[in-house]
PDB file of C-alpha atoms in Angstrom:
ATOM      1  CA  MET A   9       0.000   0.000   0.000  1.00 47.00           C
ATOM      2  CA  ASN A  10       1.318   3.424  -0.902  1.00 50.00           C
ATOM      3  CA  LYS A  11       1.873   5.501   2.257  1.00 53.00           C
ATOM      4  CA  ASN A  12       1.067   8.733   0.397  1.00 52.00           C
ATOM      5  CA  SER A  13      -2.334   7.601  -0.808  1.00 49.00           C
ATOM      6  CA  GLU A  14      -5.471   8.233   1.185  1.00 52.00           C
ATOM      7  CA  PRO A  15      -6.935   5.142   2.910  1.00 52.00           C
ATOM      8  CA  ASP A  16     -10.173   5.511   0.919  1.00 54.00           C
ATOM      9  CA  GLU A  17      -8.225   5.330  -2.344  1.00 65.00           C
ATOM     10  CA  ASP A  18      -6.605   2.000  -1.511  1.00 65.00           C
ATOM     11  CA  PRO A  19      -7.667  -0.469  -4.268  1.00 70.00           C
ATOM     12  CA  TYR A  20      -8.096  -3.222  -1.687  1.00 64.00           C
ATOM     13  CA  LEU A  21     -10.558  -1.113   0.326  1.00 61.00           C
ATOM     14  CA  ILE A  22     -12.428  -0.084  -2.825  1.00 64.00           C
ATOM     15  CA  LYS A  23     -12.761  -3.760  -3.784  1.00 66.00           C
ATOM     16  CA  LEU A  24     -13.827  -4.678  -0.236  1.00 61.00           C
ATOM     17  CA  ALA A  25     -16.557  -2.015   0.034  1.00 63.00           C
ATOM     18  CA  PRO A  26     -19.328  -3.929  -1.828  1.00 65.00           C
ATOM     19  CA  GLU A  27     -18.586  -7.047   0.221  1.00 60.00           C
ATOM     20  CA  ARG A  28     -18.979  -5.053   3.431  1.00 61.00           C
ATOM     21  CA  LYS A  29     -22.397  -3.829   2.270  1.00 62.00           C
ATOM     22  CA  VAL A  30     -23.508  -7.442   1.730  1.00 59.00           C
ATOM     23  CA  ARG A  31     -22.180  -8.497   5.134  1.00 57.00           C
ATOM     24  CA  ASN A  32     -24.144  -5.714   6.830  1.00 59.00           C
ATOM     25  CA  CYS A  33     -27.375  -7.309   5.582  1.00 60.00           C
ATOM     26  CA  PHE A  34     -26.665 -10.401   7.670  1.00 56.00           C
ATOM     27  CA  GLU A  35     -25.793  -8.913  11.038  1.00 56.00           C
ATOM     28  CA  LEU A  36     -27.399 -11.168  13.610  1.00 55.00           C
ATOM     29  CA  GLU A  37     -28.464  -8.268  15.813  1.00 57.00           C
ATOM     30  CA  LYS A  38     -30.930  -7.067  13.164  1.00 60.00           C
ATOM     31  CA  GLY A  39     -33.354  -9.965  13.489  1.00 71.00           C
ATOM     32  CA  LYS A  40     -33.979 -13.642  13.724  1.00 85.00           C
ATOM     33  CA  PHE A  41     -33.353 -16.395  11.218  1.00 91.00           C
ATOM     34  CA  PHE A  42     -36.209 -18.833  10.616  1.00 94.00           C
ATOM     35  CA  ARG A  43     -36.135 -22.317   9.126  1.00 95.00           C
ATOM     36  CA  THR A  44     -38.515 -23.050   6.258  1.00 96.00           C
ATOM     37  CA  ASP A  45     -40.693 -25.276   8.456  1.00 96.00           C
ATOM     38  CA  THR A  46     -40.993 -22.480  11.042  1.00 95.00           C
ATOM     39  CA  VAL A  47     -42.069 -19.981   8.382  1.00 96.00           C
ATOM     40  CA  ALA A  48     -44.535 -22.524   7.022  1.00 97.00           C
ATOM     41  CA  GLU A  49     -45.982 -22.968  10.517  1.00 96.00           C
ATOM     42  CA  ILE A  50     -46.256 -19.194  11.012  1.00 94.00           C
ATOM     43  CA  LEU A  51     -48.121 -18.849   7.696  1.00 94.00           C
ATOM     44  CA  ASP A  52     -50.082 -22.098   8.149  1.00 96.00           C
ATOM     45  CA  ILE A  53     -48.925 -23.568   4.839  1.00 96.00           C
ATOM     46  CA  GLU A  54     -46.795 -26.553   3.808  1.00 97.00           C
ATOM     47  CA  PRO A  55     -42.990 -26.226   4.023  1.00 96.00           C
ATOM     48  CA  GLU A  56     -42.711 -27.191   0.346  1.00 96.00           C
ATOM     49  CA  VAL A  57     -44.631 -24.014  -0.570  1.00 97.00           C
ATOM     50  CA  ILE A  58     -42.007 -21.945   1.247  1.00 97.00           C
ATOM     51  CA  ARG A  59     -39.164 -23.773  -0.519  1.00 96.00           C
ATOM     52  CA  ASP A  60     -40.934 -23.243  -3.853  1.00 97.00           C
ATOM     53  CA  LEU A  61     -41.256 -19.477  -3.169  1.00 97.00           C
ATOM     54  CA  ILE A  62     -37.536 -19.384  -2.397  1.00 96.00           C
ATOM     55  CA  ARG A  63     -36.629 -21.251  -5.595  1.00 95.00           C
ATOM     56  CA  LYS A  64     -38.812 -18.832  -7.598  1.00 96.00           C
ATOM     57  CA  LYS A  65     -36.960 -15.945  -5.855  1.00 95.00           C
ATOM     58  CA  GLU A  66     -40.231 -14.567  -4.518  1.00 95.00           C
ATOM     59  CA  LEU A  67     -39.011 -14.985  -0.921  1.00 95.00           C
ATOM     60  CA  SER A  68     -35.411 -14.096  -0.091  1.00 94.00           C
ATOM     61  CA  ALA A  69     -33.441 -16.680   1.864  1.00 95.00           C
ATOM     62  CA  ILE A  70     -29.923 -17.739   2.753  1.00 93.00           C
ATOM     63  CA  LYS A  71     -28.841 -21.237   1.791  1.00 92.00           C
ATOM     64  CA  ILE A  72     -26.727 -23.013   4.386  1.00 90.00           C
ATOM     65  CA  GLY A  73     -25.764 -26.487   3.289  1.00 92.00           C
ATOM     66  CA  LYS A  74     -28.929 -28.079   1.987  1.00 91.00           C
ATOM     67  CA  SER A  75     -31.340 -25.937   3.985  1.00 92.00           C
ATOM     68  CA  TYR A  76     -32.571 -22.366   3.838  1.00 94.00           C
ATOM     69  CA  ARG A  77     -32.905 -19.664   6.485  1.00 95.00           C
ATOM     70  CA  ILE A  78     -35.227 -16.692   6.149  1.00 95.00           C
ATOM     71  CA  THR A  79     -34.562 -13.488   8.076  1.00 92.00           C
ATOM     72  CA  GLU A  80     -37.344 -11.851  10.000  1.00 91.00           C
ATOM     73  CA  ALA A  81     -36.929  -8.724   7.839  1.00 89.00           C
ATOM     74  CA  ASP A  82     -37.180 -10.715   4.584  1.00 92.00           C
ATOM     75  CA  LEU A  83     -40.320 -12.471   5.797  1.00 93.00           C
ATOM     76  CA  GLN A  84     -41.890  -9.137   6.748  1.00 91.00           C
ATOM     77  CA  GLU A  85     -40.975  -7.650   3.352  1.00 91.00           C
ATOM     78  CA  PHE A  86     -42.474 -10.677   1.591  1.00 93.00           C
ATOM     79  CA  LEU A  87     -45.712 -10.383   3.551  1.00 91.00           C
ATOM     80  CA  SER A  88     -45.947  -6.622   3.074  1.00 88.00           C
ATOM     81  CA  SER A  89     -45.536  -6.956  -0.681  1.00 88.00           C
ATOM     82  CA  ARG A  90     -48.513  -9.328  -0.819  1.00 87.00           C
ATOM     83  CA  TYR A  91     -50.845  -7.402   1.430  1.00 80.00           C
ATOM     84  CA  THR A  92     -54.128  -6.932  -0.444  1.00 80.00           C
ATOM     85  CA  ARG A  93     -55.683  -4.269   1.736  1.00 74.00           C
ATOM     86  CA  GLU A  94     -55.071  -0.684   0.640  1.00 68.00           C
ATOM     87  CA  SER A  95     -52.556   1.179   2.717  1.00 63.00           C
ATOM     88  CA  LYS A  96     -53.611   4.219   4.720  1.00 62.00           C
ATOM     89  CA  GLU A  97     -51.604   6.454   2.367  1.00 68.00           C
ATOM     90  CA  GLU A  98     -53.410   5.099  -0.714  1.00 68.00           C
ATOM     91  CA  ILE A  99     -56.808   5.654   0.900  1.00 62.00           C
ATOM     92  CA  GLU A 100     -55.880   9.244   1.851  1.00 66.00           C
ATOM     93  CA  LYS A 101     -54.801   9.975  -1.752  1.00 70.00           C
ATOM     94  CA  GLU A 102     -58.245   8.970  -3.005  1.00 67.00           C
ATOM     95  CA  ILE A 103     -60.022  11.358  -0.638  1.00 65.00           C
TER      96      ILE A 103
END
């Protein structure tokens, strides 16, 4: 590393920056990780439906070995995107 260059200009740090952004998504303090069978139980559906949603990339998950884990935030985002009731903001726009 060149001592005269600024730390932010170091090619290694520039290359590492996107990786750090990805790692921040998986900080354990930000929520829980659920197994597919737990998510299926929460939603009262079969675990195969959850695995199918993951394979179709409709539900984000992390693959560890042969199994998947779904973060609490990803499950909430999935559910919010499928909510059929109009949001309060949409109702207020119509008035």
